[in-house]
XYZ file of C-alpha atoms in Angstrom:
482
model
C 34.845 57.723 55.255
C 34.572 54.124 56.338
C 36.058 50.793 55.338
C 33.812 47.857 54.444
C 32.592 45.655 57.261
C 34.342 42.299 56.986
C 31.571 40.690 59.057
C 28.129 41.768 60.302
C 27.532 43.172 63.778
C 24.560 41.921 65.838
C 22.412 44.021 68.142
C 21.663 41.673 71.032
C 20.274 44.021 73.672
C 18.580 47.404 73.895
C 16.969 49.739 76.398
C 15.494 53.203 76.106
C 13.739 56.117 77.767
C 11.907 58.313 75.269
C 8.880 60.606 75.468
C 5.923 58.289 75.990
C 8.053 55.127 76.071
C 10.045 53.330 78.772
C 10.866 50.235 76.722
C 10.786 48.869 73.173
C 7.240 47.594 73.509
C 5.865 50.980 74.526
C 7.907 52.627 71.795
C 6.410 50.367 69.146
C 2.901 51.001 70.474
C 3.232 54.773 70.144
C 4.826 54.472 66.695
C 2.148 52.152 65.316
C -0.480 54.493 66.663
C 1.276 57.515 65.063
C 0.968 59.226 68.429
C 2.407 62.618 69.206
C 3.878 62.366 72.726
C 4.997 65.973 73.096
C 3.591 67.608 76.251
C 1.875 70.924 75.584
C 0.721 73.475 78.138
C -0.397 77.085 78.101
C 0.296 77.991 81.728
C 3.578 78.983 83.369
C 4.972 81.251 80.679
C 8.397 82.312 82.017
C 9.394 85.901 82.616
C 11.598 87.003 79.695
C 13.693 89.020 82.145
C 14.719 85.764 83.857
C 16.721 84.663 80.801
C 20.458 85.287 81.293
C 20.869 86.230 77.628
C 17.571 88.047 77.306
C 14.741 87.259 74.891
C 14.406 88.921 71.430
C 11.444 91.258 71.188
C 9.844 89.166 68.434
C 10.156 85.864 70.378
C 7.112 83.965 71.556
C 7.083 81.315 74.262
C 5.778 77.953 73.007
C 4.728 75.593 75.798
C 5.708 72.328 74.118
C 8.386 69.829 75.066
C 9.013 66.086 74.734
C 9.857 65.025 78.273
C 10.526 61.515 79.588
C 8.869 59.955 82.632
C 10.563 60.579 85.997
C 13.977 61.727 84.774
C 15.053 62.382 88.384
C 14.104 58.896 89.628
C 17.073 56.706 90.508
C 18.002 53.801 92.787
C 21.529 54.498 94.118
C 21.760 51.198 96.039
C 21.393 49.256 92.818
C 24.829 50.477 91.784
C 26.482 50.729 95.191
C 26.235 54.523 95.198
C 25.669 56.685 98.236
C 22.872 59.210 98.253
C 25.488 61.958 98.254
C 27.217 60.685 95.120
C 23.887 60.138 93.400
C 22.893 63.716 94.114
C 26.125 65.017 92.565
C 25.673 62.887 89.436
C 24.008 64.446 86.396
C 20.583 62.838 85.826
C 21.644 62.197 82.230
C 24.409 59.969 83.537
C 22.172 58.260 86.073
C 19.585 57.381 83.421
C 22.208 56.095 80.981
C 23.808 53.942 83.711
C 20.449 52.292 84.278
C 19.894 51.783 80.562
C 23.290 50.214 79.951
C 22.654 47.868 82.869
C 19.235 46.966 81.436
C 20.588 46.401 77.933
C 23.347 44.131 79.260
C 20.757 42.148 81.197
C 18.610 41.800 78.084
C 21.681 40.625 76.180
C 22.545 38.148 78.964
C 26.197 39.161 78.924
C 27.977 36.921 81.485
C 30.373 38.351 84.030
C 33.223 36.469 82.365
C 32.823 38.713 79.296
C 33.260 41.950 81.230
C 37.021 41.996 80.680
C 36.438 42.608 76.942
C 33.313 44.771 77.091
C 33.755 48.346 75.935
C 31.569 51.426 76.458
C 31.036 54.124 73.825
C 28.717 56.796 75.164
C 27.761 60.452 74.945
C 25.497 62.911 76.708
C 24.060 66.355 76.183
C 24.855 69.651 77.833
C 22.778 70.964 80.726
C 23.053 73.109 83.837
C 22.977 70.438 86.510
C 26.452 71.363 87.787
C 25.257 74.914 88.507
C 22.290 73.585 90.453
C 24.528 71.273 92.513
C 26.865 74.142 93.369
C 23.929 76.277 94.479
C 22.141 73.583 96.472
C 25.260 72.220 98.195
C 27.221 75.392 98.740
C 29.269 74.992 101.896
C 28.574 71.260 102.284
C 31.505 69.266 103.633
C 33.291 67.294 100.940
C 31.701 69.152 98.035
C 34.211 71.088 95.975
C 34.727 71.896 92.299
C 36.428 68.586 91.587
C 33.616 66.593 93.202
C 31.059 68.464 91.110
C 33.148 67.946 87.974
C 33.371 64.196 88.579
C 29.605 64.012 88.975
C 28.585 66.116 86.002
C 31.345 66.407 83.376
C 30.780 64.432 80.193
C 34.481 63.486 80.173
C 33.836 60.776 82.749
C 30.519 59.394 81.464
C 31.709 56.192 79.782
C 34.368 55.543 82.416
C 31.905 55.787 85.306
C 29.516 53.386 83.583
C 32.352 50.889 83.192
C 33.401 51.460 86.809
C 29.930 50.840 88.207
C 29.289 47.743 86.054
C 32.848 46.339 86.171
C 33.374 46.545 82.398
C 37.081 46.458 81.583
C 37.242 47.104 77.859
C 37.961 50.512 76.265
C 35.783 53.481 77.234
C 35.198 56.305 74.759
C 33.185 59.475 75.323
C 31.422 60.636 72.163
C 30.413 64.235 71.394
C 28.889 64.697 67.955
C 25.802 66.887 68.524
C 22.613 65.315 67.135
C 24.539 62.378 65.632
C 26.168 61.361 68.948
C 24.111 58.165 69.323
C 24.904 56.808 65.884
C 28.567 57.831 66.039
C 28.760 55.773 69.249
C 27.276 52.790 67.396
C 29.750 53.316 64.546
C 32.762 53.405 66.889
C 31.509 50.442 68.908
C 31.057 48.432 65.698
C 34.581 49.295 64.590
C 35.996 48.166 67.924
C 34.341 44.790 67.412
C 35.616 44.503 63.854
C 39.149 45.356 65.028
C 38.890 42.725 67.796
C 39.429 45.302 70.518
C 36.358 43.984 72.340
C 34.020 40.986 72.317
C 31.032 43.012 73.532
C 30.431 46.725 72.911
C 27.831 49.022 74.467
C 26.790 52.164 72.623
C 24.668 54.624 74.562
C 23.509 58.230 74.684
C 21.546 60.426 77.076
C 20.106 63.889 76.438
C 18.079 65.311 79.337
C 17.905 69.043 79.940
C 18.226 70.384 83.439
C 16.441 72.404 84.744
C 13.635 70.406 83.130
C 12.020 72.281 80.293
C 8.335 72.952 79.669
C 8.780 74.876 76.438
C 11.009 77.255 74.475
C 11.227 80.728 72.989
C 10.475 80.615 69.272
C 11.961 83.343 67.057
C 10.723 83.802 63.457
C 13.203 82.233 61.048
C 14.801 79.959 63.660
C 14.714 76.146 63.706
C 12.083 76.122 66.481
C 8.500 75.213 65.588
C 6.214 78.214 65.777
C 3.216 76.192 66.990
C 4.831 73.458 69.096
C 4.234 70.676 66.571
C 7.030 68.845 64.744
C 5.992 67.908 61.197
C 8.970 66.355 59.361
C 8.774 66.629 55.554
C 5.274 68.084 55.765
C 4.008 71.089 53.841
C 2.854 72.655 57.140
C 6.212 72.287 58.903
C 7.473 75.345 60.777
C 10.392 73.859 62.686
C 11.398 71.330 65.301
C 10.303 70.759 68.920
C 12.956 69.977 71.566
C 12.772 66.760 73.572
C 14.695 64.542 75.984
C 15.674 60.943 75.402
C 18.189 58.210 76.093
C 19.023 54.758 74.795
C 21.620 52.004 74.740
C 22.361 48.984 72.571
C 24.643 45.989 73.127
C 26.616 44.799 70.096
C 28.513 41.610 69.315
C 30.016 40.081 66.190
C 27.177 38.159 64.521
C 29.124 34.920 64.497
C 29.666 35.179 68.244
C 26.037 36.061 68.869
C 24.872 32.988 66.937
C 27.410 30.766 68.673
C 26.288 32.071 72.077
C 22.605 31.497 71.323
C 21.732 35.211 71.587
C 18.464 36.739 70.454
C 19.535 38.931 67.544
C 17.401 42.075 67.371
C 19.058 43.434 64.242
C 22.254 43.176 62.212
C 24.410 46.189 61.341
C 25.868 45.617 57.902
C 27.835 48.817 57.577
C 28.172 52.428 58.715
C 29.929 55.607 57.740
C 30.750 58.977 59.296
C 31.708 62.228 57.584
C 31.297 65.975 57.821
C 30.559 68.997 55.625
C 33.946 70.694 55.623
C 33.908 74.318 54.479
C 30.530 75.900 53.738
C 28.882 79.350 53.949
C 28.214 78.941 57.664
C 28.724 76.237 60.269
C 24.953 75.755 60.583
C 24.472 75.385 56.832
C 23.808 71.962 55.259
C 25.739 70.553 52.303
C 23.670 68.146 50.215
C 26.758 66.635 48.552
C 28.215 65.760 51.960
C 25.009 63.976 52.930
C 25.044 62.027 49.667
C 28.697 61.102 50.105
C 28.207 59.629 53.568
C 25.101 57.684 52.563
C 26.910 56.147 49.598
C 29.911 55.413 51.822
C 27.639 53.555 54.239
C 26.186 51.530 51.372
C 29.670 50.581 50.221
C 30.680 49.619 53.755
C 27.609 47.386 53.930
C 28.292 45.881 50.514
C 24.798 46.699 49.222
C 23.322 48.685 46.342
C 20.751 51.476 46.683
C 18.201 49.201 45.039
C 18.490 46.746 47.938
C 17.103 49.305 50.397
C 13.372 49.523 51.076
C 13.290 51.770 54.156
C 15.154 54.810 55.415
C 14.672 56.271 58.892
C 15.494 59.879 58.146
C 16.819 62.603 60.403
C 13.779 64.714 59.467
C 13.719 67.578 61.957
C 10.726 69.461 60.578
C 12.805 72.461 59.481
C 11.918 73.537 55.965
C 15.479 73.882 54.634
C 16.923 70.854 56.412
C 14.109 68.555 55.307
C 14.298 69.813 51.696
C 18.036 69.092 51.522
C 17.651 65.640 53.099
C 14.741 64.629 50.876
C 16.498 65.760 47.693
C 19.628 63.861 48.787
C 17.657 60.667 49.398
C 16.071 61.165 45.972
C 19.479 61.294 44.280
C 20.559 58.079 46.013
C 17.357 56.024 46.006
C 14.951 57.836 43.695
C 15.598 55.539 40.749
C 14.972 52.315 42.700
C 12.671 49.835 41.022
C 10.702 49.404 44.236
C 9.435 52.012 46.658
C 11.583 53.256 49.542
C 9.624 54.165 52.659
C 10.957 57.290 54.382
C 9.996 57.592 58.030
C 11.051 59.711 60.961
C 10.376 59.449 64.680
C 10.515 63.186 65.462
C 6.854 63.718 64.629
C 6.079 61.468 67.612
C 8.895 62.392 69.982
C 10.246 65.811 69.049
C 13.972 66.284 68.525
C 15.891 64.409 71.218
C 19.162 66.141 70.317
C 22.160 63.868 70.971
C 19.790 60.883 71.282
C 18.064 61.495 67.943
C 20.078 58.924 66.025
C 19.588 56.295 68.713
C 15.816 56.886 68.661
C 15.924 56.398 64.885
C 18.034 53.256 65.137
C 15.711 51.674 67.723
C 12.717 52.508 65.556
C 14.406 50.913 62.540
C 15.102 47.776 64.563
C 11.428 47.542 65.480
C 10.268 48.216 61.898
C 12.566 45.583 60.393
C 11.714 43.054 63.108
C 7.982 43.512 62.520
C 8.255 43.837 58.738
C 6.349 47.108 58.581
C 7.008 50.841 58.765
C 4.173 52.605 60.654
C 2.747 55.999 59.617
C 4.756 59.069 60.519
C 3.016 61.216 63.121
C 1.963 64.723 62.042
C 2.560 64.054 58.356
C -0.044 64.943 55.749
C 1.571 65.837 52.455
C 4.946 66.799 50.992
C 5.626 70.417 49.992
C 5.156 70.975 46.262
C 8.875 71.290 45.549
C 9.536 67.830 47.054
C 6.824 66.018 45.084
C 9.288 64.422 42.671
C 9.022 61.452 40.352
C 10.766 59.209 42.802
C 10.774 55.837 44.543
C 10.726 57.711 47.850
C 7.457 57.205 49.666
C 6.425 59.185 52.765
C 4.599 56.956 55.246
C 0.946 57.890 55.638
C -0.243 54.275 55.999
C 1.648 51.182 57.208
C 4.141 50.026 54.553
C 5.524 46.497 54.413
C 9.321 46.206 54.382
C 9.725 43.982 51.340
C 13.481 43.686 50.921
C 14.374 43.732 54.595
C 17.163 46.278 54.436
C 16.926 49.710 55.990
C 19.112 52.636 56.887
C 19.199 55.292 59.593
C 20.499 58.834 59.238
C 21.540 61.280 61.941
C 22.903 64.683 61.022
C 24.564 66.898 63.578
C 25.921 70.384 62.977
C 29.030 69.737 60.896
C 28.884 65.958 61.485
C 27.176 63.343 59.364
C 26.637 59.708 60.203
C 24.607 56.905 58.671
C 24.168 53.378 59.979
C 22.618 50.596 57.947
C 20.825 47.578 59.395
C 19.979 44.234 57.872
C 16.596 42.707 58.476
C 16.256 41.280 61.995
C 13.733 38.529 61.254
C 16.358 35.871 61.926
C 16.164 37.130 65.577
C 14.668 34.652 67.959
C 15.476 31.460 66.116
C 19.011 31.891 67.489
C 17.659 32.514 70.963
C 18.094 30.465 74.100
C 15.514 27.667 74.527
C 12.452 28.691 76.577
C 12.917 28.267 80.301
C 16.718 28.334 80.230
C 18.002 30.966 82.639
C 20.173 33.744 81.342
C 23.838 33.374 82.363
C 23.748 36.873 83.897
C 20.591 36.961 85.971
C 19.934 40.368 87.557
C 18.806 40.740 91.102
C 16.902 43.894 90.194
C 15.545 45.495 87.070
C 13.965 48.813 86.309
C 10.264 48.961 85.385
C 11.076 49.151 81.654
C 13.395 46.160 81.598
C 12.456 43.451 79.090
C 12.445 40.297 81.225
C 13.604 37.019 79.682
C 11.698 33.786 80.510
C 13.232 32.123 83.534
C 15.249 35.150 84.639
C 14.554 36.292 88.188
C 14.013 40.016 88.792
C 12.546 42.234 91.448
C 11.462 45.864 91.003
C 13.955 48.656 91.487
C 13.317 50.899 94.470
C 13.342 54.208 92.595
C 13.200 57.470 94.488
C 13.474 61.065 93.415
C 16.944 62.420 94.043
C 16.917 65.633 96.149
C 16.786 68.528 95.308
C 13.568 68.451 93.288
C 14.103 69.370 89.659
C 13.207 72.970 88.902
C 11.272 73.675 85.739
C 12.603 75.916 82.996
C 11.220 79.409 83.322
C 10.540 79.223 87.043
C 12.660 80.531 89.884
C 13.117 77.834 92.496
C 15.080 77.518 95.708
C 16.177 74.418 97.577
C 15.361 74.145 101.245
C 15.116 71.415 103.811
C 16.676 67.986 103.516
C 19.992 66.904 104.987
C 23.465 66.183 103.791
C 25.175 63.200 105.388
């Protein structure tokens, strides 16, 4: 599944947009407060007849969704884009472009390193291309190829590299809910193989038209009451959400030599899949166990060295039961406790970005030496209350051994990334007051500013046409096309 890492990989920069959080600081605040950031509303129930596939008679609309702030806001001039090109670009791609730029600024990657900086990125599937075709029908210069260039996921990584002048390899990653962590895995491998000196791994999952809720069908994976309760006895399913994130990676030796602030260290990772099973949506426990053990071998650590796992934990009864029992087989006999957390109780399920949300949470937990309580968790179901070292997080738990892992499971794909404690972090950092070698002229509101680095606010504006909301019929009118 994965060869051993011959040297550690450092995370030297990060940026995110998640429900309730525009940066790492806000993310940590909502996690430590065990806040549920899902937006819930009871108005604007869509007409079932408006659904192109129809709605089952036993479906019920649940007005709950984990949205991010201002997903349509963007500053085209920041990246030398015209308003026309920005309009034709999927908001998922616009947001990820901003995040990669932010993460590179945080990492202080100099322009001289761009020749060996690679991009490994993925995005979700939405209907933005259909909206562009409708809104710009008949506009001069807008044809199928122009729409494809602006919205197809095939060009995501390449366009980021184009806009930021990054000349290393570009790889588009599509691995369902494990896309973010597969991107980190591939980026780490590129560093280990000396294909790059700097690697960016990023993911963006933003639905368009913007959702306000979903149709829940009994027996489906969707939560019946709009609350995501991973591993909880009351769990009825997951809640959809949007999210995006990016990390900048370097070989640890290079990061230390360059005086970088090391946020975390990736010791090893592994990727696998289920192979044949009763149905493509089924989950194989043995496949999950295999990939976790492969990640441990790649990291050169034993199960007993691990004190924290950031689980996939979707809040579906079957999926959670399989994952918990798998973690029990791997870590249940540990001498010390193993805290099992999950971010989905706070955020909802951010689809392709789920693994990235988990990784960024793990970085924060290891950096601060504590795993905060999991939102919406009360007690395990009776069948999961095993004699085990596994410990669900109802109160803050100290990370004693400083080694944690992150799981992300997509349909048919499995990936696990393991991180070493990041407490070494800032002692390798640049002395206070020394300007970063790559000092941005502008930075988005969520950018983590370094001391001594000049920055002015980005001039965000909502890109026309206004984003329609799921379940509502909207038309575009007014505006101009130049």
